Amino acid sequence: MAEMSDSSLDKPTIIQQAIASCCGAIITSLFVTPLDVIKTRLQAQSNPFSKGKCFVYSNGLMDHICVCENGDSKAWYKKPGHFKGMLDAFVKIIQIEGIKSLWSGLPPTLIMALPTTVIYFTCYDQLSEALKSRLGKDNEHIPVLAGSLSRFGSVTVVSPLELIRTRMQYRNLSYNQLYTCISSKVATDGWFSLWRGWSSTVLRDVPFSAIYWYNYESFKKMMCKEFGACEPTFFIAFTSGAASGSIAAVITLPFDVVKTHRQTELWESETLKIPQRDCTSTWAIMRKIVAKNGITGLFAGIIPRLFKVAPACAIMISTYEYGKSFFSHLNEKNEKMNQHP
């Protein structure tokens, strides 16, 4: 049985891996979006957003910049409520606005998150297999290399799409206006202008990915050994995903703070027509944050980030592993049926 599961015929195909990651992304966003809607409402209650101010909304899969027009934002942030805590906010939002309100802004997330997740997870598995055949099955550098390269690739591919999505979402541009806006931007600033903000995303996501996959594969191997399992169960994948996601989130938090700072500053300068400052490099922004708020400023929002990243990583990886296991057993079953018609 162990020999059969190792055969390349039983392994999920690229299409099957893509389907598994797609299901993982949908389930993750369905579970994590309400958490961030509630977090944003609670945040707005203690510190209301003024007109033209913006905030970054992230639901475990991707970020959205939300700008408040007239002190209000249509989807993620509505009028500040009077909530006593997370559970109270959850109940009151359902009672007053209806259950659908907990999934505010889900469609734009899925449109962008699905291709990103499919590219990322499928590339990771394909690269891991290729590296295993070259470096040996148990080489501990494989998760780091495969995780970094797959994340680098997915961020690079999706970066222009994210810029386009942001422009469309907050300026209500038609496709013709959008085309004119992008073509004039390319004409004045060149093609590289479509990858604006790419470096801060890479600095946050590539180290996160390397740390995440290294720890995930280590925890998974250790727990499989502990429980005597030949392949990861849903519980093993869930626990390993939550633990490795939390570690990676804490280590890379300074880069996340810089990315949020850069996104909001850029958006506010465009919306409020404030001339943008020269302080644009990642290290310059870091120095500025440290000078203003001390070293702890780089770790701002650590608790909300952990509350979001840990379940998002756990749900995503366990759903993905379950999907791959399902397809691998299906392939094995089909192979046996073909051998004994």
mmCIF file of C-alpha atoms in Angstrom:
data_model
loop_
_atom_site.group_PDB
_atom_site.id
_atom_site.type_symbol
_atom_site.label_atom_id
_atom_site.label_comp_id
_atom_site.label_asym_id
_atom_site.label_seq_id
_atom_site.Cartn_x
_atom_site.Cartn_y
_atom_site.Cartn_z
ATOM 1 C CA MET A 1 0.000 0.000 0.000
ATOM 2 C CA ALA A 2 2.827 2.370 0.923
ATOM 3 C CA GLU A 3 4.577 1.457 -2.331
ATOM 4 C CA MET A 4 1.466 2.202 -4.353
ATOM 5 C CA SER A 5 0.883 5.569 -2.708
ATOM 6 C CA ASP A 6 4.462 6.519 -3.602
ATOM 7 C CA SER A 7 3.970 5.712 -7.273
ATOM 8 C CA SER A 8 3.755 8.716 -9.554
ATOM 9 C CA LEU A 9 0.503 7.377 -11.027
ATOM 10 C CA ASP A 10 -1.339 7.817 -7.726
ATOM 11 C CA LYS A 11 -0.082 11.340 -7.070
ATOM 12 C CA PRO A 12 -2.586 14.118 -7.834
ATOM 13 C CA THR A 13 -2.211 15.654 -11.287
ATOM 14 C CA ILE A 14 -1.606 19.408 -11.774
ATOM 15 C CA ILE A 15 -5.342 19.879 -12.479
ATOM 16 C CA GLN A 16 -6.248 17.982 -9.297
ATOM 17 C CA GLN A 17 -3.766 20.071 -7.256
ATOM 18 C CA ALA A 18 -5.316 23.234 -8.737
ATOM 19 C CA ILE A 19 -8.844 22.039 -7.806
ATOM 20 C CA ALA A 20 -7.691 21.205 -4.240
ATOM 21 C CA SER A 21 -6.072 24.665 -3.789
ATOM 22 C CA CYS A 22 -9.152 26.350 -5.287
ATOM 23 C CA CYS A 23 -11.446 24.595 -2.777
ATOM 24 C CA GLY A 24 -9.015 25.534 0.021
ATOM 25 C CA ALA A 25 -9.099 29.220 -0.969
ATOM 26 C CA ILE A 26 -12.921 29.305 -1.104
ATOM 27 C CA ILE A 27 -13.344 27.568 2.282
ATOM 28 C CA THR A 28 -10.639 29.771 3.896
ATOM 29 C CA SER A 29 -12.235 33.025 2.715
ATOM 30 C CA LEU A 30 -15.708 31.831 3.800
ATOM 31 C CA PHE A 31 -14.404 31.140 7.331
ATOM 32 C CA VAL A 32 -11.960 34.049 7.784
ATOM 33 C CA THR A 33 -13.849 36.976 6.145
ATOM 34 C CA PRO A 34 -16.369 37.332 9.050
ATOM 35 C CA LEU A 35 -13.439 37.548 11.523
ATOM 36 C CA ASP A 36 -11.972 40.513 9.673
ATOM 37 C CA VAL A 37 -15.314 42.238 9.114
ATOM 38 C CA ILE A 38 -15.859 42.108 12.912
ATOM 39 C CA LYS A 39 -12.262 43.212 13.640
ATOM 40 C CA THR A 40 -12.631 46.215 11.277
ATOM 41 C CA ARG A 41 -15.945 47.249 12.879
ATOM 42 C CA LEU A 42 -14.461 47.048 16.396
ATOM 43 C CA GLN A 43 -11.409 49.023 15.218
ATOM 44 C CA ALA A 44 -13.667 51.694 13.664
ATOM 45 C CA GLN A 45 -15.683 51.945 16.879
ATOM 46 C CA SER A 46 -12.633 52.766 19.018
ATOM 47 C CA ASN A 47 -11.001 54.969 16.356
ATOM 48 C CA PRO A 48 -13.494 56.140 13.679
ATOM 49 C CA PHE A 49 -12.057 56.644 10.206
ATOM 50 C CA SER A 50 -12.392 60.202 8.941
ATOM 51 C CA LYS A 51 -13.265 61.153 5.349
ATOM 52 C CA GLY A 52 -10.517 60.279 2.889
ATOM 53 C CA LYS A 53 -8.799 58.044 5.463
ATOM 54 C CA CYS A 54 -8.170 54.505 4.415
ATOM 55 C CA PHE A 55 -7.481 51.215 6.110
ATOM 56 C CA VAL A 56 -6.192 47.860 4.902
ATOM 57 C CA TYR A 57 -8.701 45.036 5.105
ATOM 58 C CA SER A 58 -7.223 41.545 4.892
ATOM 59 C CA ASN A 59 -9.129 38.302 5.192
ATOM 60 C CA GLY A 60 -6.344 35.748 5.396
ATOM 61 C CA LEU A 61 -5.973 35.419 1.626
ATOM 62 C CA MET A 62 -5.345 38.948 0.417
ATOM 63 C CA ASP A 63 -5.351 42.675 1.263
ATOM 64 C CA HIS A 64 -7.814 45.344 0.191
ATOM 65 C CA ILE A 65 -7.334 49.086 0.624
ATOM 66 C CA CYS A 66 -10.600 50.628 1.776
ATOM 67 C CA VAL A 67 -11.093 54.371 1.579
ATOM 68 C CA CYS A 68 -13.822 56.113 3.588
ATOM 69 C CA GLU A 69 -15.882 58.503 1.508
ATOM 70 C CA ASN A 70 -17.892 60.825 3.801
ATOM 71 C CA GLY A 71 -16.655 58.826 6.766
ATOM 72 C CA ASP A 72 -18.175 55.659 5.335
ATOM 73 C CA SER A 73 -17.103 52.763 3.111
ATOM 74 C CA LYS A 74 -19.717 50.775 1.228
ATOM 75 C CA ALA A 75 -18.510 47.246 1.872
ATOM 76 C CA TRP A 76 -16.147 46.532 4.728
ATOM 77 C CA TYR A 77 -16.722 49.427 7.071
ATOM 78 C CA LYS A 78 -20.118 50.867 7.840
ATOM 79 C CA LYS A 79 -21.155 53.270 10.611
ATOM 80 C CA PRO A 80 -19.417 52.506 13.908
ATOM 81 C CA GLY A 81 -21.684 50.315 16.040
ATOM 82 C CA HIS A 82 -21.875 49.927 19.800
ATOM 83 C CA PHE A 83 -20.256 46.559 20.307
ATOM 84 C CA LYS A 84 -18.952 45.188 23.616
ATOM 85 C CA GLY A 85 -16.696 42.607 22.005
ATOM 86 C CA MET A 86 -16.318 40.093 19.162
ATOM 87 C CA LEU A 87 -19.302 37.910 20.097
ATOM 88 C CA ASP A 88 -21.558 40.940 20.661
ATOM 89 C CA ALA A 89 -20.475 42.390 17.279
ATOM 90 C CA PHE A 90 -21.144 39.034 15.580
ATOM 91 C CA VAL A 91 -24.709 38.792 16.993
ATOM 92 C CA LYS A 92 -25.607 42.488 16.424
ATOM 93 C CA ILE A 93 -24.325 42.582 12.811
ATOM 94 C CA ILE A 94 -26.480 39.520 11.987
ATOM 95 C CA GLN A 95 -29.545 40.974 13.776
ATOM 96 C CA ILE A 96 -29.314 44.512 12.325
ATOM 97 C CA GLU A 97 -27.724 44.037 8.877
ATOM 98 C CA GLY A 98 -28.368 40.388 8.105
ATOM 99 C CA ILE A 99 -25.959 37.450 7.922
ATOM 100 C CA LYS A 100 -24.709 38.420 4.413
ATOM 101 C CA SER A 101 -22.991 41.481 5.908
ATOM 102 C CA LEU A 102 -20.380 39.199 7.547
ATOM 103 C CA TRP A 103 -19.115 38.310 4.070
ATOM 104 C CA SER A 104 -18.788 41.910 2.844
ATOM 105 C CA GLY A 105 -16.342 42.246 -0.033
ATOM 106 C CA LEU A 106 -16.026 38.499 -0.663
ATOM 107 C CA PRO A 107 -16.432 38.584 -4.508
ATOM 108 C CA PRO A 108 -13.334 40.784 -5.191
ATOM 109 C CA THR A 109 -11.352 38.564 -2.806
ATOM 110 C CA LEU A 110 -12.283 35.399 -4.668
ATOM 111 C CA ILE A 111 -11.639 36.914 -8.118
ATOM 112 C CA MET A 112 -8.061 37.741 -7.091
ATOM 113 C CA ALA A 113 -7.316 35.117 -4.444
ATOM 114 C CA LEU A 114 -8.270 32.062 -6.494
ATOM 115 C CA PRO A 115 -5.675 32.533 -9.294
ATOM 116 C CA THR A 116 -2.998 33.558 -6.751
ATOM 117 C CA THR A 117 -3.641 30.522 -4.533
ATOM 118 C CA VAL A 118 -3.809 28.091 -7.459
ATOM 119 C CA ILE A 119 -0.476 29.368 -8.889
ATOM 120 C CA TYR A 120 1.175 29.373 -5.447
ATOM 121 C CA PHE A 121 0.177 25.918 -4.159
ATOM 122 C CA THR A 122 0.447 24.111 -7.492
ATOM 123 C CA CYS A 123 3.917 25.620 -8.125
ATOM 124 C CA TYR A 124 5.007 24.669 -4.599
ATOM 125 C CA ASP A 125 4.097 20.996 -5.129
ATOM 126 C CA GLN A 126 5.589 20.851 -8.627
ATOM 127 C CA LEU A 127 8.847 22.514 -7.480
ATOM 128 C CA SER A 128 9.044 20.224 -4.422
ATOM 129 C CA GLU A 129 8.797 17.138 -6.651
ATOM 130 C CA ALA A 130 11.415 18.485 -9.070
ATOM 131 C CA LEU A 131 13.801 19.378 -6.215
ATOM 132 C CA LYS A 132 13.298 16.000 -4.483
ATOM 133 C CA SER A 133 14.483 14.185 -7.607
ATOM 134 C CA ARG A 134 17.603 16.407 -7.735
ATOM 135 C CA LEU A 135 18.482 16.987 -4.064
ATOM 136 C CA GLY A 136 17.074 13.836 -2.471
ATOM 137 C CA LYS A 137 13.705 13.195 -0.800
ATOM 138 C CA ASP A 138 14.680 14.279 2.741
ATOM 139 C CA ASN A 139 16.648 17.445 1.955
ATOM 140 C CA GLU A 140 15.470 20.082 4.460
ATOM 141 C CA HIS A 141 16.177 22.981 2.067
ATOM 142 C CA ILE A 142 13.423 21.862 -0.345
ATOM 143 C CA PRO A 143 10.456 23.523 1.487
ATOM 144 C CA VAL A 144 12.444 26.800 1.791
ATOM 145 C CA LEU A 145 13.433 26.863 -1.900
ATOM 146 C CA ALA A 146 10.052 25.686 -3.252
ATOM 147 C CA GLY A 147 8.104 28.001 -0.901
ATOM 148 C CA SER A 148 10.193 31.080 -1.762
ATOM 149 C CA LEU A 149 10.194 30.519 -5.537
ATOM 150 C CA SER A 150 6.475 29.698 -5.782
ATOM 151 C CA ARG A 151 5.546 32.781 -3.727
ATOM 152 C CA PHE A 152 7.895 35.004 -5.716
ATOM 153 C CA GLY A 153 6.270 33.755 -8.926
ATOM 154 C CA SER A 154 2.664 34.169 -7.769
ATOM 155 C CA VAL A 155 3.290 37.693 -6.362
ATOM 156 C CA THR A 156 5.000 38.774 -9.605
ATOM 157 C CA VAL A 157 2.205 37.414 -11.831
ATOM 158 C CA VAL A 158 -0.640 38.890 -9.766
ATOM 159 C CA SER A 159 0.926 42.287 -8.892
ATOM 160 C CA PRO A 160 -0.335 44.188 -12.024
ATOM 161 C CA LEU A 161 -3.797 42.597 -11.585
ATOM 162 C CA GLU A 162 -3.906 43.842 -7.991
ATOM 163 C CA LEU A 163 -3.022 47.379 -9.118
ATOM 164 C CA ILE A 164 -5.796 47.252 -11.758
ATOM 165 C CA ARG A 165 -8.304 45.846 -9.231
ATOM 166 C CA THR A 166 -7.485 48.610 -6.726
ATOM 167 C CA ARG A 167 -7.968 51.329 -9.368
ATOM 168 C CA MET A 168 -11.289 49.857 -10.511
ATOM 169 C CA GLN A 169 -12.620 49.284 -7.024
ATOM 170 C CA TYR A 170 -12.080 52.753 -5.661
ATOM 171 C CA ARG A 171 -12.506 55.002 -8.667
ATOM 172 C CA ASN A 172 -15.479 53.241 -10.285
ATOM 173 C CA LEU A 173 -13.732 53.300 -13.656
ATOM 174 C CA SER A 174 -15.252 51.749 -16.753
ATOM 175 C CA TYR A 175 -13.060 49.337 -18.753
ATOM 176 C CA ASN A 176 -12.346 52.070 -21.352
ATOM 177 C CA GLN A 177 -11.329 54.567 -18.651
ATOM 178 C CA LEU A 178 -9.234 51.877 -16.995
ATOM 179 C CA TYR A 179 -7.477 51.080 -20.282
ATOM 180 C CA THR A 180 -6.766 54.815 -20.849
ATOM 181 C CA CYS A 181 -5.525 55.211 -17.263
ATOM 182 C CA ILE A 182 -3.164 52.195 -17.492
ATOM 183 C CA SER A 183 -1.876 52.974 -21.003
ATOM 184 C CA SER A 184 -1.082 56.603 -20.036
ATOM 185 C CA LYS A 185 0.671 55.362 -16.868
ATOM 186 C CA VAL A 186 2.746 52.888 -18.928
ATOM 187 C CA ALA A 187 3.539 55.621 -21.491
ATOM 188 C CA THR A 188 4.822 58.045 -18.823
ATOM 189 C CA ASP A 189 6.384 55.674 -16.257
ATOM 190 C CA GLY A 190 7.085 52.523 -18.302
ATOM 191 C CA TRP A 191 5.878 48.936 -17.906
ATOM 192 C CA PHE A 192 7.529 48.573 -14.474
ATOM 193 C CA SER A 193 4.993 51.056 -13.036
ATOM 194 C CA LEU A 194 2.422 48.206 -13.143
ATOM 195 C CA TRP A 195 4.507 46.445 -10.474
ATOM 196 C CA ARG A 196 4.370 49.355 -8.012
ATOM 197 C CA GLY A 197 4.405 48.077 -4.424
ATOM 198 C CA TRP A 198 5.763 44.696 -5.629
ATOM 199 C CA SER A 199 8.977 44.955 -3.578
ATOM 200 C CA SER A 200 7.213 45.435 -0.224
ATOM 201 C CA THR A 201 4.871 42.517 -1.012
ATOM 202 C CA VAL A 202 7.837 40.289 -1.937
ATOM 203 C CA LEU A 203 9.736 41.312 1.212
ATOM 204 C CA ARG A 204 6.762 40.262 3.326
ATOM 205 C CA ASP A 205 5.471 37.210 1.417
ATOM 206 C CA VAL A 206 8.659 35.429 0.296
ATOM 207 C CA PRO A 207 10.243 35.158 3.812
ATOM 208 C CA PHE A 208 6.775 34.266 5.210
ATOM 209 C CA SER A 209 6.486 31.481 2.660
ATOM 210 C CA ALA A 210 10.006 30.126 3.283
ATOM 211 C CA ILE A 211 9.507 30.063 7.091
ATOM 212 C CA TYR A 212 5.962 28.710 6.782
ATOM 213 C CA TRP A 213 6.757 25.758 4.503
ATOM 214 C CA TYR A 214 9.959 24.815 6.364
ATOM 215 C CA ASN A 215 8.103 24.681 9.704
ATOM 216 C CA TYR A 216 4.991 23.094 8.194
ATOM 217 C CA GLU A 217 6.927 20.194 6.631
ATOM 218 C CA SER A 218 8.943 19.726 9.886
ATOM 219 C CA PHE A 219 5.843 19.735 12.131
ATOM 220 C CA LYS A 220 3.964 17.461 9.720
ATOM 221 C CA LYS A 221 6.811 14.907 9.640
ATOM 222 C CA MET A 222 7.177 15.029 13.440
ATOM 223 C CA MET A 223 3.430 14.599 14.073
ATOM 224 C CA CYS A 224 3.058 11.797 11.517
ATOM 225 C CA LYS A 225 5.900 9.975 13.316
ATOM 226 C CA GLU A 226 4.296 10.669 16.726
ATOM 227 C CA PHE A 227 0.856 9.363 15.664
ATOM 228 C CA GLY A 228 2.215 6.575 13.450
ATOM 229 C CA ALA A 229 0.458 7.950 10.345
ATOM 230 C CA CYS A 230 1.890 7.296 6.864
ATOM 231 C CA GLU A 231 0.135 10.393 5.457
ATOM 232 C CA PRO A 232 -1.051 13.573 7.264
ATOM 233 C CA THR A 233 -4.563 13.436 8.728
ATOM 234 C CA PHE A 234 -6.810 16.522 8.712
ATOM 235 C CA PHE A 235 -5.854 17.181 12.376
ATOM 236 C CA ILE A 236 -2.080 16.919 11.677
ATOM 237 C CA ALA A 237 -2.300 19.289 8.692
ATOM 238 C CA PHE A 238 -4.552 21.736 10.603
ATOM 239 C CA THR A 239 -2.293 21.874 13.694
ATOM 240 C CA SER A 240 0.944 22.092 11.671
ATOM 241 C CA GLY A 241 -0.568 24.831 9.469
ATOM 242 C CA ALA A 242 -1.726 26.921 12.443
ATOM 243 C CA ALA A 243 1.634 26.620 14.281
ATOM 244 C CA SER A 244 3.840 27.342 11.244
ATOM 245 C CA GLY A 245 1.568 30.190 10.093
ATOM 246 C CA SER A 246 1.785 31.818 13.547
ATOM 247 C CA ILE A 247 5.603 31.601 13.646
ATOM 248 C CA ALA A 248 5.945 33.038 10.122
ATOM 249 C CA ALA A 249 3.416 35.816 10.895
ATOM 250 C CA VAL A 250 5.349 36.992 13.978
ATOM 251 C CA ILE A 251 8.760 36.949 12.232
ATOM 252 C CA THR A 252 7.564 38.809 9.117
ATOM 253 C CA LEU A 253 5.267 41.281 10.929
ATOM 254 C CA PRO A 254 7.632 44.307 10.488
ATOM 255 C CA PHE A 255 7.380 43.886 6.676
ATOM 256 C CA ASP A 256 3.588 43.628 6.949
ATOM 257 C CA VAL A 257 3.508 46.887 8.958
ATOM 258 C CA VAL A 258 5.676 48.586 6.274
ATOM 259 C CA LYS A 259 3.428 47.288 3.462
ATOM 260 C CA THR A 260 0.286 48.561 5.245
ATOM 261 C CA HIS A 261 1.983 51.918 5.927
ATOM 262 C CA ARG A 262 3.053 52.255 2.276
ATOM 263 C CA GLN A 263 -0.364 51.240 0.893
ATOM 264 C CA THR A 264 -2.339 53.627 3.092
ATOM 265 C CA GLU A 265 0.101 56.514 2.574
ATOM 266 C CA LEU A 266 0.030 56.048 -1.210
ATOM 267 C CA TRP A 267 -3.760 55.851 -1.271
ATOM 268 C CA GLU A 268 -4.258 58.883 0.975
ATOM 269 C CA SER A 269 -1.792 60.945 -1.069
ATOM 270 C CA GLU A 270 -3.744 60.093 -4.246
ATOM 271 C CA THR A 271 -7.201 60.575 -2.708
ATOM 272 C CA LEU A 272 -6.540 63.721 -0.693
ATOM 273 C CA LYS A 273 -4.102 65.108 -3.301
ATOM 274 C CA ILE A 274 -1.333 65.358 -0.705
ATOM 275 C CA PRO A 275 2.105 65.385 -2.363
ATOM 276 C CA GLN A 276 3.820 62.089 -1.588
ATOM 277 C CA ARG A 277 6.927 62.189 0.560
ATOM 278 C CA ASP A 278 10.280 60.949 -0.695
ATOM 279 C CA CYS A 279 10.410 58.322 2.077
ATOM 280 C CA THR A 280 9.485 55.318 -0.079
ATOM 281 C CA SER A 281 12.168 52.663 0.475
ATOM 282 C CA THR A 282 11.269 49.835 2.861
ATOM 283 C CA TRP A 283 14.248 50.508 5.151
ATOM 284 C CA ALA A 284 13.507 54.269 5.228
ATOM 285 C CA ILE A 285 9.892 53.571 6.275
ATOM 286 C CA MET A 286 11.151 51.123 8.940
ATOM 287 C CA ARG A 287 13.537 53.745 10.357
ATOM 288 C CA LYS A 288 10.703 56.299 10.371
ATOM 289 C CA ILE A 289 8.366 53.907 12.262
ATOM 290 C CA VAL A 290 11.102 53.063 14.816
ATOM 291 C CA ALA A 291 11.919 56.790 15.316
ATOM 292 C CA LYS A 292 8.237 57.581 15.910
ATOM 293 C CA ASN A 293 6.989 54.556 17.886
ATOM 294 C CA GLY A 294 10.106 52.634 18.919
ATOM 295 C CA ILE A 295 10.907 49.035 17.936
ATOM 296 C CA THR A 296 7.442 47.919 19.116
ATOM 297 C CA GLY A 297 5.958 50.031 16.291
ATOM 298 C CA LEU A 298 7.217 47.386 13.839
ATOM 299 C CA PHE A 299 5.148 44.750 15.667
ATOM 300 C CA ALA A 300 1.898 46.737 15.816
ATOM 301 C CA GLY A 301 -1.260 44.653 15.425
ATOM 302 C CA ILE A 302 0.426 41.354 16.287
ATOM 303 C CA ILE A 303 -2.655 39.887 18.053
ATOM 304 C CA PRO A 304 -5.193 40.642 15.239
ATOM 305 C CA ARG A 305 -2.675 39.321 12.679
ATOM 306 C CA LEU A 306 -2.255 36.052 14.593
ATOM 307 C CA PHE A 307 -6.037 35.695 15.029
ATOM 308 C CA LYS A 308 -6.365 35.948 11.257
ATOM 309 C CA VAL A 309 -3.250 34.201 9.921
ATOM 310 C CA ALA A 310 -3.326 31.111 12.194
ATOM 311 C CA PRO A 311 -6.874 29.958 11.244
ATOM 312 C CA ALA A 312 -6.391 31.015 7.596
ATOM 313 C CA CYS A 313 -3.176 28.939 7.263
ATOM 314 C CA ALA A 314 -4.697 26.008 9.181
ATOM 315 C CA ILE A 315 -7.917 25.896 7.106
ATOM 316 C CA MET A 316 -6.122 26.441 3.777
ATOM 317 C CA ILE A 317 -3.440 23.759 4.193
ATOM 318 C CA SER A 318 -5.701 21.129 5.817
ATOM 319 C CA THR A 319 -8.324 21.542 3.046
ATOM 320 C CA TYR A 320 -5.580 21.383 0.414
ATOM 321 C CA GLU A 321 -3.978 18.259 1.937
ATOM 322 C CA TYR A 322 -7.403 16.620 2.277
ATOM 323 C CA GLY A 323 -8.147 17.419 -1.399
ATOM 324 C CA LYS A 324 -4.818 15.948 -2.541
ATOM 325 C CA SER A 325 -5.366 12.829 -0.399
ATOM 326 C CA PHE A 326 -8.869 12.425 -1.867
ATOM 327 C CA PHE A 327 -7.547 12.640 -5.456
ATOM 328 C CA SER A 328 -4.608 10.354 -4.700
ATOM 329 C CA HIS A 329 -6.959 7.638 -3.347
ATOM 330 C CA LEU A 330 -9.275 8.194 -6.321
ATOM 331 C CA ASN A 331 -6.344 7.719 -8.730
ATOM 332 C CA GLU A 332 -5.305 4.560 -6.852
ATOM 333 C CA LYS A 333 -8.863 3.198 -7.066
ATOM 334 C CA ASN A 334 -9.068 3.971 -10.806
ATOM 335 C CA GLU A 335 -5.696 2.332 -11.381
ATOM 336 C CA LYS A 336 -6.834 -0.869 -9.605
ATOM 337 C CA MET A 337 -10.065 -0.912 -11.639
ATOM 338 C CA ASN A 338 -8.058 -0.545 -14.869
ATOM 339 C CA GLN A 339 -5.736 -3.415 -13.837
ATOM 340 C CA HIS A 340 -8.680 -5.745 -12.962
ATOM 341 C CA PRO A 341 -11.563 -4.935 -15.311
#
